[in-house]
């Protein structure tokens, strides 16, 4: 085994491979910053070029690029409230309010540090825990997946700074919107009203751009603000270091979130969208001041950013060890593996063990390189918040248009962006939770599919299995906790005569 590790390090640190990794990291960061682009779009564009490349060079290229996309996506989420990828949506909740207070550099410092180490530490989990992970993967069937997705949905009541009821109602609206279109298992069209455009439902990218990006720009314009940050902004490198220190002061939150992200990444078919909301929800519910979440607390940046990078190592491990893609990006990587003559599965861990270990170590190195680049550039990037809003609005609209053109095929998605932008504006004005709506929208279709398959395979009592029952117990606690806390705080106020 030690020889395999030595061979993996020797392959990774060859000069050509390091140069390819650097190019892939820079490309991944740029792609992440642009809303609508992602590794899922970028990697297929690389596939035609890797045919004639050596195995190690080709695989480093396609593994390093998606490893840092979410790190780049956090920058636009923090500075502009436009998540670069769906996995950065939770970062908007507290990252953008920090920018509005003039703490954009600190937020970027916390985000980059959390992402960087969140992508590195789980790699060592993956390297050390291969024998322990396999039974967990094989234990998750359709009922377990349905219960896990439902756990993510249960956090929607926690994703609001005001009324818990408004948060749940927002999430329910998101669930309703996720049911638009054709249901492949039942063969039924829902809410399409004869429109072929709605057969596939609403696409994720236009929804997230309208709900967060456009609605925020409209809200700022409505309030007559000249820039995101009012007054003079002094973004110093010391502010970035302050963000890095925040990760240290909240190291157990960071570690817990990275572990949760890794575990969720290991389970096939469960993406970063669940990991970030689960980690954000647990960060809020274990905080001493949960009411401050959503107003610009650094813990709300640390938790989701540790999770969205932490899941990469778990997803790659599942893909290599079982040949089962751990995420949508890993589906494309399966094709890349086969194109260079490597067949994912148990045979890969035996016949190509040094190459497999090199890929895991490559994720760690890519996160370190990407983190250093973002860390050094953070003070300059943070000054975006002081630019006049007219220019910011133009840039955001161009980014939204470019993202839609790159990621979708129908011009009608521009109408979807506008509709969700107006919906997001109304929700912000009246105190409803946009993140809860987005969470319900993302997870609704997944829950529906897993539940229907579970009923067909296991019958109506599919949930009567050990893992789903344990997850349902956690779900009940998650749903009840906000109400219990509210009742306790009211009792305390009454006892003090307030």
Coordinates of C-alpha atoms in Angstrom, one line a residue:
X1 CA 0.0 0.0 0.0
X2 CA 2.8 2.4 0.8
X3 CA 4.3 1.7 -2.6
X4 CA 1.0 2.7 -4.2
X5 CA 1.0 6.0 -2.2
X6 CA 4.6 6.7 -3.3
X7 CA 3.8 6.0 -6.9
X8 CA 0.7 8.2 -6.7
X9 CA 2.8 11.1 -5.4
X10 CA 5.4 10.6 -8.0
X11 CA 2.8 10.7 -10.8
X12 CA 1.1 13.8 -9.4
X13 CA 4.2 15.9 -8.9
X14 CA 5.6 15.4 -12.4
X15 CA 6.2 18.9 -13.9
X16 CA 3.8 18.4 -16.8
X17 CA 1.0 17.2 -14.4
X18 CA 1.5 20.1 -12.1
X19 CA 1.2 22.6 -15.0
X20 CA -1.9 20.9 -16.3
X21 CA -3.4 21.0 -12.7
X22 CA -2.6 24.7 -12.5
X23 CA -4.3 25.4 -15.8
X24 CA -7.3 23.3 -14.8
X25 CA -7.6 25.1 -11.4
X26 CA -7.6 28.6 -13.0
X27 CA -10.1 27.5 -15.6
X28 CA -12.3 26.0 -12.9
X29 CA -12.3 29.1 -10.8
X30 CA -13.2 31.3 -13.7
X31 CA -16.0 28.9 -14.7
X32 CA -17.3 28.9 -11.1
X33 CA -17.5 32.7 -10.9
X34 CA -19.7 32.9 -13.9
X35 CA -23.3 32.0 -12.9
X36 CA -24.8 29.1 -14.9
X37 CA -21.5 27.5 -15.8
X38 CA -20.3 24.5 -13.9
X39 CA -18.1 21.4 -14.2
X40 CA -21.1 19.6 -15.7
X41 CA -20.9 22.0 -18.7
X42 CA -17.1 22.4 -18.9
X43 CA -16.0 18.8 -18.6
X44 CA -17.8 17.5 -21.8
X45 CA -16.0 20.3 -23.7
X46 CA -12.7 18.7 -22.6
X47 CA -13.5 15.1 -23.6
X48 CA -12.6 15.5 -27.3
X49 CA -9.1 16.7 -26.3
X50 CA -8.1 13.9 -23.9
X51 CA -8.1 11.1 -26.5
X52 CA -4.5 11.4 -27.3
X53 CA -3.3 12.4 -23.8
X54 CA -1.5 10.1 -21.4
X55 CA -3.8 8.6 -18.7
X56 CA -2.4 10.6 -15.8
X57 CA -2.5 14.0 -17.7
X58 CA -6.0 13.5 -19.0
X59 CA -7.4 12.5 -15.6
X60 CA -5.7 15.3 -13.7
X61 CA -7.3 17.7 -16.2
X62 CA -10.8 16.4 -15.7
X63 CA -10.6 16.0 -12.0
X64 CA -8.9 19.3 -11.0
X65 CA -11.3 21.5 -12.9
X66 CA -14.6 20.5 -11.2
X67 CA -12.8 20.3 -7.8
X68 CA -12.5 24.1 -7.5
X69 CA -15.6 25.3 -9.5
X70 CA -17.7 25.7 -6.3
X71 CA -14.8 27.7 -4.7
X72 CA -15.1 30.1 -7.6
X73 CA -18.8 30.1 -7.3
X74 CA -18.7 31.3 -3.7
X75 CA -17.1 34.6 -4.8
X76 CA -20.1 35.8 -7.0
X77 CA -22.4 34.4 -4.3
X78 CA -20.8 36.6 -1.6
X79 CA -20.2 39.8 -3.7
X80 CA -23.3 39.8 -5.9
X81 CA -25.8 37.4 -4.3
X82 CA -25.6 35.4 -7.5
X83 CA -24.5 31.9 -6.8
X84 CA -21.9 30.7 -9.3
X85 CA -23.4 27.1 -9.0
X86 CA -26.4 25.6 -7.3
X87 CA -24.0 24.4 -4.6
X88 CA -23.2 28.0 -3.6
X89 CA -26.9 29.0 -3.0
X90 CA -26.7 28.7 0.8
X91 CA -23.6 30.9 0.9
X92 CA -25.7 33.8 -0.4
X93 CA -27.7 33.9 2.9
X94 CA -24.9 35.3 5.0
X95 CA -22.1 36.0 2.6
X96 CA -24.0 38.7 0.8
X97 CA -25.2 40.5 3.9
X98 CA -21.5 40.5 5.1
X99 CA -20.6 42.2 1.8
X100 CA -23.4 44.8 2.4
X101 CA -21.7 45.6 5.7
X102 CA -18.4 46.1 4.1
X103 CA -17.0 42.7 5.2
X104 CA -16.8 41.1 1.7
X105 CA -13.1 40.4 2.1
X106 CA -13.6 38.7 5.4
X107 CA -16.4 36.6 4.0
X108 CA -14.3 35.6 1.0
X109 CA -11.4 34.7 3.4
X110 CA -13.7 32.5 5.5
X111 CA -15.3 30.9 2.4
X112 CA -12.0 30.2 0.6
X113 CA -10.4 28.8 3.8
X114 CA -13.4 26.6 4.6
X115 CA -13.6 25.4 1.0
X116 CA -9.9 24.7 0.7
X117 CA -9.5 22.6 3.8
X118 CA -13.0 21.2 3.3
X119 CA -11.7 19.8 0.0
X120 CA -8.5 18.5 1.5
X121 CA -9.4 16.8 4.8
X122 CA -12.1 14.5 3.3
X123 CA -9.5 13.2 0.8
X124 CA -7.7 11.6 3.7
X125 CA -11.0 10.2 5.0
X126 CA -11.4 8.7 1.5
X127 CA -7.9 7.3 1.5
X128 CA -8.3 5.7 5.0
X129 CA -11.9 4.6 5.1
X130 CA -12.4 2.6 1.8
X131 CA -13.2 -0.7 3.6
X132 CA -15.7 1.1 5.9
X133 CA -17.5 3.0 3.2
X134 CA -18.5 0.1 1.0
X135 CA -21.1 -1.4 3.4
X136 CA -22.7 2.1 3.8
X137 CA -23.0 2.6 0.1
X138 CA -24.5 -0.8 -0.4
X139 CA -27.0 -0.2 2.5
X140 CA -28.6 2.7 0.7
X141 CA -31.5 1.7 -1.5
X142 CA -34.4 3.8 -2.7
X143 CA -36.2 4.0 0.7
X144 CA -33.0 5.3 2.4
X145 CA -32.4 7.8 -0.4
X146 CA -36.0 9.1 -0.1
X147 CA -35.6 9.5 3.7
X148 CA -32.3 11.3 3.2
X149 CA -33.8 13.7 0.7
X150 CA -36.7 14.3 3.1
X151 CA -34.2 15.2 5.8
X152 CA -32.9 17.9 3.5
X153 CA -36.4 19.2 2.9
X154 CA -37.1 19.2 6.6
X155 CA -34.5 22.0 7.1
X156 CA -36.6 24.4 5.1
X157 CA -38.2 25.7 8.3
X158 CA -34.8 26.6 9.6
X159 CA -33.9 28.6 6.5
X160 CA -35.7 31.8 7.5
X161 CA -34.7 34.6 9.9
X162 CA -38.4 35.4 10.7
X163 CA -41.5 33.2 10.9
X164 CA -40.8 29.5 10.8
X165 CA -44.3 29.1 9.3
X166 CA -43.3 31.4 6.4
X167 CA -40.2 29.3 5.8
X168 CA -42.2 26.1 5.6
X169 CA -44.8 27.8 3.3
X170 CA -41.9 29.0 1.1
X171 CA -40.5 25.5 0.9
X172 CA -43.9 24.0 0.1
X173 CA -44.2 26.4 -2.8
X174 CA -40.8 25.2 -4.0
X175 CA -42.0 21.6 -3.8
X176 CA -45.1 22.6 -5.9
X177 CA -42.9 24.2 -8.5
X178 CA -40.7 21.2 -8.7
X179 CA -43.7 19.0 -9.7
X180 CA -44.2 21.0 -13.0
X181 CA -43.7 18.8 -16.0
X182 CA -43.7 15.1 -17.1
X183 CA -43.3 12.5 -14.4
X184 CA -41.4 9.6 -16.0
X185 CA -42.4 6.9 -13.5
X186 CA -46.2 7.6 -13.7
X187 CA -46.3 8.9 -17.2
X188 CA -48.4 11.9 -16.2
X189 CA -48.0 15.6 -17.3
X190 CA -48.5 18.0 -14.4
X191 CA -49.2 21.8 -14.7
X192 CA -47.8 22.0 -18.3
X193 CA -51.1 23.3 -19.7
X194 CA -50.2 22.0 -23.2
X195 CA -46.9 23.8 -23.4
X196 CA -44.0 21.7 -24.6
X197 CA -41.6 24.1 -22.8
X198 CA -43.0 23.0 -19.5
X199 CA -42.8 19.3 -20.2
X200 CA -39.3 19.1 -18.6
X201 CA -40.3 21.5 -15.8
X202 CA -38.3 24.6 -14.8
X203 CA -34.6 24.4 -15.3
X204 CA -32.4 25.0 -12.2
X205 CA -30.1 27.7 -13.6
X206 CA -32.8 30.2 -14.6
X207 CA -34.6 29.6 -11.3
X208 CA -31.5 30.3 -9.1
X209 CA -30.5 33.3 -11.2
X210 CA -33.9 34.9 -11.0
X211 CA -34.6 34.0 -7.4
X212 CA -31.4 35.3 -6.0
X213 CA -29.5 37.5 -8.6
X214 CA -32.2 39.4 -10.4
X215 CA -34.4 39.9 -7.3
X216 CA -31.5 41.3 -5.3
X217 CA -30.6 43.8 -8.0
X218 CA -34.3 44.9 -8.3
X219 CA -34.5 45.2 -4.5
X220 CA -31.4 47.4 -4.3
X221 CA -32.6 49.6 -7.2
X222 CA -36.0 49.9 -5.5
X223 CA -34.4 51.2 -2.4
X224 CA -32.4 53.7 -4.4
X225 CA -28.9 52.5 -3.3
X226 CA -25.9 53.7 -5.3
X227 CA -23.8 50.6 -4.5
X228 CA -23.9 47.4 -2.5
X229 CA -21.8 49.0 0.2
X230 CA -22.7 52.5 1.2
X231 CA -19.7 54.8 1.8
X232 CA -16.0 54.2 1.3
X233 CA -14.9 50.5 1.3
X234 CA -11.4 49.6 2.6
X235 CA -10.8 46.0 1.7
X236 CA -7.5 44.9 3.3
X237 CA -5.6 41.7 3.3
X238 CA -5.9 41.7 7.1
X239 CA -9.7 41.4 6.6
X240 CA -9.1 38.2 4.5
X241 CA -6.9 36.9 7.3
X242 CA -9.7 37.7 9.8
X243 CA -12.0 35.4 7.7
X244 CA -9.4 32.6 7.9
X245 CA -9.2 33.1 11.6
X246 CA -13.0 32.7 11.8
X247 CA -12.7 29.2 10.4
X248 CA -10.2 28.4 13.1
X249 CA -12.5 29.8 15.9
X250 CA -15.4 27.7 14.4
X251 CA -13.2 24.7 13.6
X252 CA -15.7 22.1 15.0
X253 CA -18.5 23.5 12.9
X254 CA -16.2 23.4 9.9
X255 CA -15.0 19.9 10.7
X256 CA -18.6 18.7 11.2
X257 CA -19.8 20.2 8.0
X258 CA -16.9 18.7 6.0
X259 CA -17.6 15.3 7.4
X260 CA -21.3 15.6 6.6
X261 CA -20.4 16.7 3.1
X262 CA -18.1 13.8 2.6
X263 CA -20.7 11.2 3.9
X264 CA -23.4 12.6 1.6
X265 CA -20.9 12.7 -1.3
X266 CA -20.3 9.0 -0.8
X267 CA -24.0 8.1 -1.3
X268 CA -24.7 7.9 -5.1
X269 CA -27.2 10.3 -6.5
X270 CA -27.2 12.7 -3.6
X271 CA -25.6 16.0 -4.6
X272 CA -24.1 19.0 -3.0
X273 CA -27.5 20.7 -3.0
X274 CA -28.5 18.5 -0.1
X275 CA -25.2 18.7 1.7
X276 CA -25.1 22.5 1.8
X277 CA -28.6 22.9 3.2
X278 CA -28.2 20.1 5.8
X279 CA -25.0 21.7 7.0
X280 CA -26.4 25.2 7.0
X281 CA -29.4 24.0 8.9
X282 CA -27.4 22.1 11.5
X283 CA -25.1 25.2 11.9
X284 CA -28.1 27.4 12.6
X285 CA -29.8 24.9 15.0
X286 CA -26.6 24.3 17.0
X287 CA -25.7 28.0 17.2
X288 CA -26.1 30.1 20.4
X289 CA -27.8 32.8 18.3
X290 CA -29.8 31.1 15.5
X291 CA -31.9 34.3 15.0
X292 CA -28.8 36.0 13.5
X293 CA -28.4 33.6 10.6
X294 CA -29.3 35.2 7.4
X295 CA -28.2 38.6 8.6
X296 CA -24.5 38.1 7.9
X297 CA -22.9 35.7 10.4
X298 CA -19.7 34.0 9.3
X299 CA -20.8 30.6 10.4
X300 CA -23.4 30.7 7.6
X301 CA -20.5 30.9 5.2
X302 CA -18.2 28.4 6.7
X303 CA -20.7 25.5 7.0
X304 CA -22.0 25.2 3.4
X305 CA -18.6 25.9 1.9
X306 CA -17.0 23.1 3.9
X307 CA -19.8 20.8 2.8
X308 CA -19.8 21.5 -1.0
X309 CA -16.1 20.8 -1.3
X310 CA -16.1 18.0 1.2
X311 CA -18.5 15.9 -0.9
X312 CA -16.1 15.8 -3.9
X313 CA -13.8 13.2 -2.4
X314 CA -16.7 11.0 -1.3
X315 CA -18.3 11.2 -4.8
X316 CA -15.0 10.3 -6.5
X317 CA -14.5 7.4 -4.1
X318 CA -17.9 5.9 -5.0
X319 CA -17.3 6.4 -8.7
X320 CA -13.9 4.7 -8.7
X321 CA -14.6 1.9 -6.2
X322 CA -18.1 0.8 -7.4
X323 CA -18.4 2.4 -10.8
X324 CA -21.5 4.2 -9.5
X325 CA -21.3 7.9 -10.1
X326 CA -21.6 9.8 -6.8
X327 CA -22.8 13.0 -8.5
X328 CA -23.8 14.4 -11.9
X329 CA -20.3 15.5 -12.6
X330 CA -19.0 12.0 -11.9
X331 CA -21.3 10.7 -14.6
X332 CA -19.2 12.6 -17.1
X333 CA -16.0 11.5 -15.4
X334 CA -17.0 7.9 -16.0
X335 CA -16.9 8.6 -19.7
X336 CA -13.5 10.2 -19.3
X337 CA -12.1 7.2 -17.4
X338 CA -13.3 4.8 -20.1
X339 CA -11.9 7.1 -22.9
X340 CA -8.4 6.7 -21.5
X341 CA -8.7 2.9 -20.9
X342 CA -9.6 2.8 -17.2
X343 CA -12.8 1.0 -16.2
X344 CA -14.2 2.3 -12.8
X345 CA -15.2 -0.3 -10.3
X346 CA -13.5 -2.8 -7.9
X347 CA -11.0 -3.7 -10.7
X348 CA -9.8 -0.1 -10.8
X349 CA -8.9 -0.2 -7.1
X350 CA -6.9 -3.3 -7.8
X351 CA -5.3 -2.8 -11.2
X352 CA -5.0 1.0 -11.2
X353 CA -4.6 1.7 -7.4
X354 CA -1.7 4.3 -7.8
X355 CA -3.8 6.2 -10.4
X356 CA -6.9 6.1 -8.1
X357 CA -4.9 7.4 -5.2
X358 CA -3.3 10.1 -7.4
X359 CA -6.8 11.3 -8.4
X360 CA -7.8 11.7 -4.7
X361 CA -4.6 13.5 -3.9
X362 CA -5.1 15.6 -7.0
X363 CA -8.4 16.9 -5.6
X364 CA -6.6 17.9 -2.4
X365 CA -3.8 19.7 -4.3
X366 CA -6.3 21.4 -6.6
X367 CA -8.1 22.8 -3.6
X368 CA -4.9 24.1 -2.0
X369 CA -3.8 25.8 -5.3
X370 CA -7.3 27.2 -5.9
X371 CA -7.5 28.4 -2.3
X372 CA -4.2 30.2 -2.4
X373 CA -5.1 32.0 -5.7
X374 CA -8.5 33.2 -4.3
X375 CA -7.0 34.1 -1.0
X376 CA -4.4 36.4 -2.6
X377 CA -7.0 38.0 -4.9
X378 CA -9.7 38.5 -2.2
X379 CA -8.9 42.1 -1.3
X380 CA -9.1 43.2 -4.9
X381 CA -12.3 41.1 -5.5
X382 CA -14.0 42.6 -2.4
X383 CA -13.8 46.1 -3.9
X384 CA -16.5 45.1 -6.4
X385 CA -19.0 45.9 -3.6
X386 CA -18.1 49.6 -3.8
X387 CA -18.6 50.0 -7.5
X388 CA -21.7 52.0 -8.6
X389 CA -24.9 49.9 -8.7
X390 CA -25.6 50.9 -12.3
X391 CA -22.4 49.1 -13.4
X392 CA -23.0 46.2 -11.1
X393 CA -26.6 45.7 -12.4
X394 CA -25.2 45.7 -16.0
X395 CA -22.5 43.1 -15.2
X396 CA -25.0 40.9 -13.3
X397 CA -27.5 41.0 -16.2
X398 CA -24.7 40.1 -18.7
X399 CA -23.6 37.2 -16.4
X400 CA -27.2 36.0 -16.2
X401 CA -27.7 36.2 -19.9
X402 CA -24.4 34.5 -20.6
X403 CA -25.2 31.8 -18.1
X404 CA -28.6 31.1 -19.7
X405 CA -27.2 31.0 -23.2
X406 CA -24.5 28.6 -22.2
X407 CA -26.6 26.3 -20.0
X408 CA -30.0 26.2 -21.6
X409 CA -31.5 25.9 -25.1
X410 CA -34.8 27.8 -25.0
X411 CA -35.1 31.6 -25.1
X412 CA -38.2 31.2 -23.0
X413 CA -35.9 30.7 -20.0
X414 CA -35.4 34.5 -20.0
X415 CA -39.1 34.8 -19.1
X416 CA -38.5 32.2 -16.3
X417 CA -35.6 34.4 -14.9
X418 CA -37.8 37.5 -15.0
X419 CA -40.8 35.6 -13.3
X420 CA -38.6 34.2 -10.5
X421 CA -36.9 37.6 -10.1
X422 CA -40.2 39.2 -9.4
X423 CA -41.3 36.4 -7.2
X424 CA -38.0 36.7 -5.2
X425 CA -38.5 40.4 -4.9
X426 CA -42.0 40.0 -3.4
X427 CA -40.7 37.2 -1.1
X428 CA -37.9 39.5 0.2
X429 CA -40.3 42.4 0.7
X430 CA -42.9 40.3 2.6
X431 CA -40.5 38.2 4.7
X432 CA -40.8 34.9 3.0
X433 CA -37.7 32.6 2.5
X434 CA -36.2 32.4 -0.9
X435 CA -33.6 29.7 0.2
X436 CA -36.5 27.6 1.5
X437 CA -38.3 27.8 -1.8
X438 CA -35.1 26.9 -3.7
X439 CA -34.5 24.0 -1.4
X440 CA -38.0 22.6 -1.9
X441 CA -37.6 23.1 -5.7
X442 CA -34.3 21.3 -5.9
X443 CA -35.2 18.3 -3.7
X444 CA -38.9 17.9 -4.6
X445 CA -38.4 16.0 -7.8
X446 CA -35.7 13.8 -6.2
X447 CA -38.0 12.9 -3.3
X448 CA -40.9 12.2 -5.6
X449 CA -38.9 9.8 -7.8
X450 CA -37.3 7.9 -4.8
X451 CA -40.6 7.6 -3.0
X452 CA -42.5 6.3 -6.1
X453 CA -39.7 3.8 -6.8
X454 CA -39.7 2.7 -3.2
X455 CA -43.5 2.1 -3.2
X456 CA -43.2 0.1 -6.4
X457 CA -40.3 -2.0 -5.2
X458 CA -41.0 -2.4 -1.4
X459 CA -44.7 -1.6 -1.1
X460 CA -46.5 1.1 1.0
X461 CA -44.5 0.4 4.1
X462 CA -41.1 1.0 2.5
X463 CA -40.1 3.3 5.3
X464 CA -40.2 0.5 7.9
X465 CA -36.5 -0.1 7.6
X466 CA -33.7 0.8 10.2
X467 CA -32.0 3.6 8.3
X468 CA -35.2 5.4 7.1
X469 CA -36.7 5.1 10.6
X470 CA -33.6 6.6 12.2
X471 CA -33.6 9.4 9.6
X472 CA -37.4 10.0 10.2
X473 CA -36.6 10.5 13.9
X474 CA -34.0 13.1 13.0
X475 CA -36.5 14.8 10.7
X476 CA -39.1 15.1 13.6
X477 CA -36.5 16.7 15.8
X478 CA -35.4 19.1 13.1
X479 CA -39.0 20.2 12.4
X480 CA -39.9 20.5 16.1
X481 CA -36.7 22.3 17.3
X482 CA -37.6 25.8 16.0
X483 CA -41.0 25.7 17.7
X484 CA -39.5 24.3 20.9
X485 CA -37.0 27.1 20.9
X486 CA -39.7 29.7 20.3
X487 CA -41.8 28.3 23.2
X488 CA -38.8 28.3 25.5
X489 CA -37.8 31.9 24.7
X490 CA -41.5 33.0 25.3
X491 CA -41.5 31.2 28.7
X492 CA -38.2 32.9 29.6
X493 CA -39.6 36.3 28.6
X494 CA -42.7 35.8 30.7
X495 CA -40.7 34.6 33.7
X496 CA -38.7 37.8 33.5
X497 CA -41.9 39.9 33.2
X498 CA -41.0 41.1 29.7

